[in-house]
XYZ file of C-alpha atoms in Angstrom:
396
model
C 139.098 83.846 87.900
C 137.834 87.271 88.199
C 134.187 87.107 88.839
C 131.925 88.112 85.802
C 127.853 87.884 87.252
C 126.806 91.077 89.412
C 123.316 90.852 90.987
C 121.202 87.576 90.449
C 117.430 87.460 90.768
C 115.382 84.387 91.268
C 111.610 84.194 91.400
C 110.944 80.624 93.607
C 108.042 78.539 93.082
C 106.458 78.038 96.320
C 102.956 75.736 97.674
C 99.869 77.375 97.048
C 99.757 79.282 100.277
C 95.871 78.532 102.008
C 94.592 80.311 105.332
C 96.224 79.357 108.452
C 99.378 78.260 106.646
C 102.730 79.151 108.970
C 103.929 81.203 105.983
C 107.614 81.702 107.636
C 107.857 78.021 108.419
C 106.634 77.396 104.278
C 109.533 80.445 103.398
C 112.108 79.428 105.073
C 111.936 75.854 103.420
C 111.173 77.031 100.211
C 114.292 79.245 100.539
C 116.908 76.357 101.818
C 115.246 73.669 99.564
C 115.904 75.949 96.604
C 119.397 76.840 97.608
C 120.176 72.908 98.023
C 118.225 71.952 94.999
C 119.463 74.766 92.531
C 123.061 74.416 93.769
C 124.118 77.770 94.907
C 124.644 78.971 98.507
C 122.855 81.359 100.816
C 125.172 84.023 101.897
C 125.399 87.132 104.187
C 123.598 89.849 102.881
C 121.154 87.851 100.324
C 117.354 89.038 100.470
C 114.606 86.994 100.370
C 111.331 89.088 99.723
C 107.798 87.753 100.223
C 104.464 89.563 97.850
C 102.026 90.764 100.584
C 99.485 88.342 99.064
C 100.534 85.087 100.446
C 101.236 86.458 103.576
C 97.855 88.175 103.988
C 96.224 84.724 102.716
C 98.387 82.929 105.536
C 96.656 84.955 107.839
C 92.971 84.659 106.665
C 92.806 88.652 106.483
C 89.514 88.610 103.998
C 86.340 90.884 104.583
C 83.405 90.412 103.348
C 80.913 93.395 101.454
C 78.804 92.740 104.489
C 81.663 93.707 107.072
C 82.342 96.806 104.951
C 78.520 98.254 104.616
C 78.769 98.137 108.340
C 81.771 99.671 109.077
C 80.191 102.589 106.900
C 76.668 102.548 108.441
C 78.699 102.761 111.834
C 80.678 105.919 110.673
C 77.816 107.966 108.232
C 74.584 105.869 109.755
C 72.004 105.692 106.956
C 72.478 109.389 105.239
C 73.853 109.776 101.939
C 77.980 110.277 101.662
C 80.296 111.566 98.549
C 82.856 108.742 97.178
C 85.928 110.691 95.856
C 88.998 109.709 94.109
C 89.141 105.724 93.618
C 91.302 104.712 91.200
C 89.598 102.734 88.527
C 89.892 99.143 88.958
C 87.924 95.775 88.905
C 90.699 94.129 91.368
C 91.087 97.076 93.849
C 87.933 98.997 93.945
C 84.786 97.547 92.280
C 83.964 94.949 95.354
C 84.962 97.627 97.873
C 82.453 99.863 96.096
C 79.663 96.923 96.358
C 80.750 97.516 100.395
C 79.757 101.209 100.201
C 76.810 100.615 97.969
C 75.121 97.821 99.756
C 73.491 99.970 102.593
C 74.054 103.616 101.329
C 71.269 105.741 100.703
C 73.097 107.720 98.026
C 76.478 107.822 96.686
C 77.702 111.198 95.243
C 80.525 109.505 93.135
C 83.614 111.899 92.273
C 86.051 110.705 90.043
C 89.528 112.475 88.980
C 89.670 113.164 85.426
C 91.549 112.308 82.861
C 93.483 109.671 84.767
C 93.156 108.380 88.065
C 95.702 108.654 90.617
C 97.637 105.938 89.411
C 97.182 106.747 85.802
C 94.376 104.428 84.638
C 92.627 106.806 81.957
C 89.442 108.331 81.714
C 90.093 109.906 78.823
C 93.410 111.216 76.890
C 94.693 114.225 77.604
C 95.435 115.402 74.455
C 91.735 115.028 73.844
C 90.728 117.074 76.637
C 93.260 119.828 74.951
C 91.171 119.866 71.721
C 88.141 119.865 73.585
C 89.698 123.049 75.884
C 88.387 121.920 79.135
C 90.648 122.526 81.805
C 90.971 119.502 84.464
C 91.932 121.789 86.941
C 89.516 124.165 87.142
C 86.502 122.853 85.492
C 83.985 120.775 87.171
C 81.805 118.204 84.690
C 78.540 116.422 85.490
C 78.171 113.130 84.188
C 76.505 114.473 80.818
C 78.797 117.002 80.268
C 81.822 114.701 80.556
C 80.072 112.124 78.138
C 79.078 115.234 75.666
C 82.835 115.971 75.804
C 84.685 112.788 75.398
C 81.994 109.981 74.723
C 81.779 106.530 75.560
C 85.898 105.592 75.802
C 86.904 101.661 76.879
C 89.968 101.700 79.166
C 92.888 100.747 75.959
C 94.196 97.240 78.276
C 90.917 96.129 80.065
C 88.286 97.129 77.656
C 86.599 98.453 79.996
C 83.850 102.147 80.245
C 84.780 102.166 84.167
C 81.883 104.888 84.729
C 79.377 102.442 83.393
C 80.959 99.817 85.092
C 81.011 101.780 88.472
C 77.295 102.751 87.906
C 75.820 99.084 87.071
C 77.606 98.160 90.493
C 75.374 101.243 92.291
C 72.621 100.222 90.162
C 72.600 96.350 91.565
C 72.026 97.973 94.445
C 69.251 100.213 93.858
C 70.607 103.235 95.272
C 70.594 106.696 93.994
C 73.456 108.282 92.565
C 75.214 111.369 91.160
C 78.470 110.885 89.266
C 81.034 114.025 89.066
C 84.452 114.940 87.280
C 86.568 116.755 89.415
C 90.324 117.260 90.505
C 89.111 119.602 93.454
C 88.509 117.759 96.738
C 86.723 120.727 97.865
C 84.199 120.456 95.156
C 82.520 117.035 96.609
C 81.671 119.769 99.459
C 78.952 121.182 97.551
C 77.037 118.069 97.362
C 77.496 116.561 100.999
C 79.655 117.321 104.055
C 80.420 113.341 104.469
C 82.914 111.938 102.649
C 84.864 108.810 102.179
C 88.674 109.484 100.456
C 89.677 106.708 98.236
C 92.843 108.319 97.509
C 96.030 106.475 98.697
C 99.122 108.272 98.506
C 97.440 112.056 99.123
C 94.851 111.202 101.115
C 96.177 113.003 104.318
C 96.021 116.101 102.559
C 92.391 115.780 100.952
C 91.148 114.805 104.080
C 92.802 117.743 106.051
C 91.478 120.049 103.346
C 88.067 118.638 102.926
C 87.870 118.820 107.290
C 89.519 122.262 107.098
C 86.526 123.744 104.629
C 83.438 122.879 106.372
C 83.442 118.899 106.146
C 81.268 116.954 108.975
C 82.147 113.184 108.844
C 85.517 112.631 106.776
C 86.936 109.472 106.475
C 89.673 107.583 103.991
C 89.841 104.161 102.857
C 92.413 103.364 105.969
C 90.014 104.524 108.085
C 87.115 101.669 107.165
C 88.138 98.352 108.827
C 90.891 99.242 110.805
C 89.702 97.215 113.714
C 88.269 94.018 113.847
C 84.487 93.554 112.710
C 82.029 90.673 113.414
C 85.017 88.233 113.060
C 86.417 89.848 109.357
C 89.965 90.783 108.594
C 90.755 93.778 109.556
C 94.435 96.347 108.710
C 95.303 98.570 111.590
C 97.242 101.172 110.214
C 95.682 101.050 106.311
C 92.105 99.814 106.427
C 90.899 98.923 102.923
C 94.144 100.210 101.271
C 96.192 98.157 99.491
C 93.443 95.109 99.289
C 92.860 92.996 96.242
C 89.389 91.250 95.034
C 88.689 87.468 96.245
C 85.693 87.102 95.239
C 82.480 89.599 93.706
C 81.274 89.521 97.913
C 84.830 89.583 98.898
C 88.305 91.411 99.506
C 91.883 90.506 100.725
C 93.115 93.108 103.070
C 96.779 93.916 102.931
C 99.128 91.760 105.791
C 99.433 93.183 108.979
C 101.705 92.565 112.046
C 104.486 91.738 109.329
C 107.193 92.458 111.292
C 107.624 89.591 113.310
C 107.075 87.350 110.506
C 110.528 88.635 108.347
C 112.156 88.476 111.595
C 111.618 84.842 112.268
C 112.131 84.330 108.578
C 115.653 85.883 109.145
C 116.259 84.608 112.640
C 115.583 80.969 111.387
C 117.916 80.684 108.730
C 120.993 81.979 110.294
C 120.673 79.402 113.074
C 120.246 76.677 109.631
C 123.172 78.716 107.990
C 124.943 80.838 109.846
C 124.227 83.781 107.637
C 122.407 86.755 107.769
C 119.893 87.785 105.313
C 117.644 90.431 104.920
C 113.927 89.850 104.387
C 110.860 92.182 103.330
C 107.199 91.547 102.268
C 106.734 93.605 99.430
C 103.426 95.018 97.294
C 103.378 96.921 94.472
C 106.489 98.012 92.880
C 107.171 101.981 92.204
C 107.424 102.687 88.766
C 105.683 104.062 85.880
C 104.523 102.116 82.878
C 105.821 105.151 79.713
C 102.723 103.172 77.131
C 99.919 102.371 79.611
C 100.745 106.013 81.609
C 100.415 103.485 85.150
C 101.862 104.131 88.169
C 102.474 100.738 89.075
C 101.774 101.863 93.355
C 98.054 100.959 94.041
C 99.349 99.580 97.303
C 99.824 102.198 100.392
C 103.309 101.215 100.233
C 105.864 99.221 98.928
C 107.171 97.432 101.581
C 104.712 97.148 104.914
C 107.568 95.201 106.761
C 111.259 94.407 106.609
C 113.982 94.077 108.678
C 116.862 96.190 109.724
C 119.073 96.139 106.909
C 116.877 97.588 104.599
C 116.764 100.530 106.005
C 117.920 103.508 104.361
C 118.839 104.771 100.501
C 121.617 103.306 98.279
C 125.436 105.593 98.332
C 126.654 104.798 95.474
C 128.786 106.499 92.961
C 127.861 106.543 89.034
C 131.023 105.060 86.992
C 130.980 106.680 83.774
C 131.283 109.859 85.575
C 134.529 109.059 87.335
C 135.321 107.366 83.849
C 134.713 110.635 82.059
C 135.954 113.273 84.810
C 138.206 112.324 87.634
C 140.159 109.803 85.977
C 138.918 110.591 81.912
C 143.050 110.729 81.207
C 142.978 106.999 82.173
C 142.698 103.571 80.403
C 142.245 99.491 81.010
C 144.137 98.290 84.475
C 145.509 101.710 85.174
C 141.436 103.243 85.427
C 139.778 100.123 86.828
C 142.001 100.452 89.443
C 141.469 104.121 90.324
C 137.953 103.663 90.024
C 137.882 100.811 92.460
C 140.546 102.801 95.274
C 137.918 105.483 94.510
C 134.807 103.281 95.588
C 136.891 101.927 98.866
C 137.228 105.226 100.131
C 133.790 106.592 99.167
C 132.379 109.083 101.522
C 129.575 106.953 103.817
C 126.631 109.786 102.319
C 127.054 110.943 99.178
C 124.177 113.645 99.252
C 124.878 116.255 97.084
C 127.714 115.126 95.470
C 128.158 115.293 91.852
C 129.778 111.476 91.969
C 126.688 110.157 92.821
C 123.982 112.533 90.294
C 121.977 110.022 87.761
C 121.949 107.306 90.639
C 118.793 106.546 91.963
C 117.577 108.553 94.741
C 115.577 106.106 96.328
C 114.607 104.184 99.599
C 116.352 100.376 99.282
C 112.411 99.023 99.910
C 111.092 100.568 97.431
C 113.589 99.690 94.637
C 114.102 95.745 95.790
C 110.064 96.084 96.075
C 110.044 96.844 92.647
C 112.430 94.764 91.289
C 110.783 91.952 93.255
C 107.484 93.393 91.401
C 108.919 92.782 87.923
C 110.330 89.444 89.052
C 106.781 87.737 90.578
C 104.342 89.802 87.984
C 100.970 88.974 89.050
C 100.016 86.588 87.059
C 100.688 82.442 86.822
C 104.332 82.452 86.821
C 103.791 80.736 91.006
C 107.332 82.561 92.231
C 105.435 84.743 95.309
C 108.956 84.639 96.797
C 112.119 86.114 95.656
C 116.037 85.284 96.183
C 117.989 87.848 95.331
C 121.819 87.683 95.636
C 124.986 90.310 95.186
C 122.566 93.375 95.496
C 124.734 95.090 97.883
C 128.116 94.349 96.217
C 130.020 96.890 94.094
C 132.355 97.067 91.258
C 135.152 95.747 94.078
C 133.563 93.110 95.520
């Protein structure tokens, strides 16, 4: 029988993963007990991907508020710093900013306006049109933003993020200045020190805010990227990509994740005999079109995987062979041209017109995604995913 089912996608429940758990050994079982239990068979090319979160909880890679106040004392000592760019967040910033607040003698607060840098609004756009303030250009004080636009509640969490962010700085009992500003350059008229919270442009604000006259310039990867008083620690993104624990507490993002997939892969073909490919994954990469979120708080999607992931999809779109190169054909005649067509496909497709309207891609970052949508983040208790037939075709 000709086969019918393309791609299958299946979220597995796994234990709750605690600190010090061997988090390939508890993959690699969940993987074959599923495959045995479910009744379908592990095969060459499969990909099992793993959310960052239970490997990062495997390792015990927490930090504490304390560990971050003095990785910041260590870097500014006790003089007053600017803050620019977090997104706006209870999970991913609020407890790092109790870090930055606990020991700081003041915060100059710049925040990006009307949306963060993953699109959680300050304020809507189309009211900053009627209110003809430019984003680009214009820089706004914390009363002139609020004479502007008000007191607005983020529309999903209900939450006035710059009160929020202030009654943080407030349990602290530090002073403060809060500014609106897309410019990096602008923080450098109220302090030469600066910490970027930025993730995916923060080379280039702080190379700009370095190349225009600022002293001590740091980004989020930069705090905790080395071990601290016996805290968690991310060597190559800091306090990017971590998640709240607790109100005095943070998960980093995994590191050293590349010898973990690689036993996970290296262990089941001696079980199997096949080869799979395996990748922790993060955030997925896609835009939300009602919430305007960019779904990438993470630094990336995938922080290890192994070799077969490497590289973008070739692949050619079917309606447009269907419409063009074989639009005078019909039933057996064009599924048959179309598939002699795919077995002879060009390795790279890059610039061809067979290929426009496919996704232009890296294979991470769309099975990160789809592996995203799969887990969601909230009780569903499927941190691992199985996905089968991704690299098959319309031939195979």
């Amino acid at each position: 029988m000709e086969r019918m089912v393309g791609t299958v996608v299946r979220g597995l429940r796994a234990p709750i993963i605690k600190e010090g758990d061997d988090i390939a050994k508890i993959v690699v079982d969940t993987v074959t007990n599923a495959a045995s239990t479910e009744g379908y068979e592990i095969q060459d090319k499969d990909i099992v991907t793993i959310t960052e979160s239970i490997v990062a909880r495997a390792q015990g890679n927490y930090a504490s508020i304390d560990s971050i106040a003095e990785d910041v004392v260590n870097k500014f000592g006790n003089s007053e710093f600017g803050v620019i760019f977090p997104i706006l967040s209870r999970n991913r910033f609020a407890v790092i900013l109790r870090g930055l607040a606990k020991r700081a003698k003041k915060i100059f607060l710049m925040l990006s306006y009307p949306s963060d840098e993953v699109g959680n609004h300050l304020v809507d756009m189309d009211l900053v049109d009627v209110k003809g303030v430019n984003p680009w250009t214009d820089v706004l004080t914390e009363k002139q933003f609020r004479d502007y636009f008000g007191y607005i509640n983020h529309p999903f969490t209900g939450v006035d993020y710059i009160e929020y962010y202030k009654s943080i700085m407030d349990e602290y009992e530090i002073d403060y200045e809060i500014i609106f500003s897309n410019n990096p350059l602008t923080i450098l008229d109220y302090t030469k020190n600066v910490i970027a919270c930025d993730i995916h442009t923060r080379f280039r604000t702080k190379g700009l805010l370095k190349k225009y006259g600022g002293q001590k310039i740091y980004g989020l990867d930069d705090i905790l990227n080395v071990p601290l008083d016996g805290n968690g620690y991310n060597q190559e993104y800091g306090l990017l990509g971590s998640n709240k624990s607790s109100e005095d507490r943070i998960k980093l993002f995994p590191r050293d994740g590349q010898p973990i997939v690689e036993r996970i892969q290296r262990e089941i073909k001696e079980m199997t005999g096949k080869t799979i490919e395996v990748m922790i994954y993060g955030d997925g990469a896609f835009k939300d079109p009602v919430g305007k979120i960019w779904e990438l708080a993470d630094p990336v999607v995938s922080p290890a995987y192994t070799k077969g992931l490497e590289g973008t999809p070739s692949e050619v779109k079917l309606k447009y062979l269907a419409d063009n190169d074989f639009g005078h054909l019909e039933g057996d005649p064009l599924k048959r041209a179309i598939s002699e067509y795919i077995r002879n496909k060009d390795e790279s497709l890059v610039g061809e017109m067979v290929s426009q309207g496919t996704t232009p891609r890296r294979l991470t970052d769309l099975i990160g995604s789809l592996s995203d949508l799969t887990s969601g983040s909230g009780d569903k208790g499927t941190p691992i995913i199985y996905i089968q037939g991704y690299f098959d075709s319309y031939i195979k």
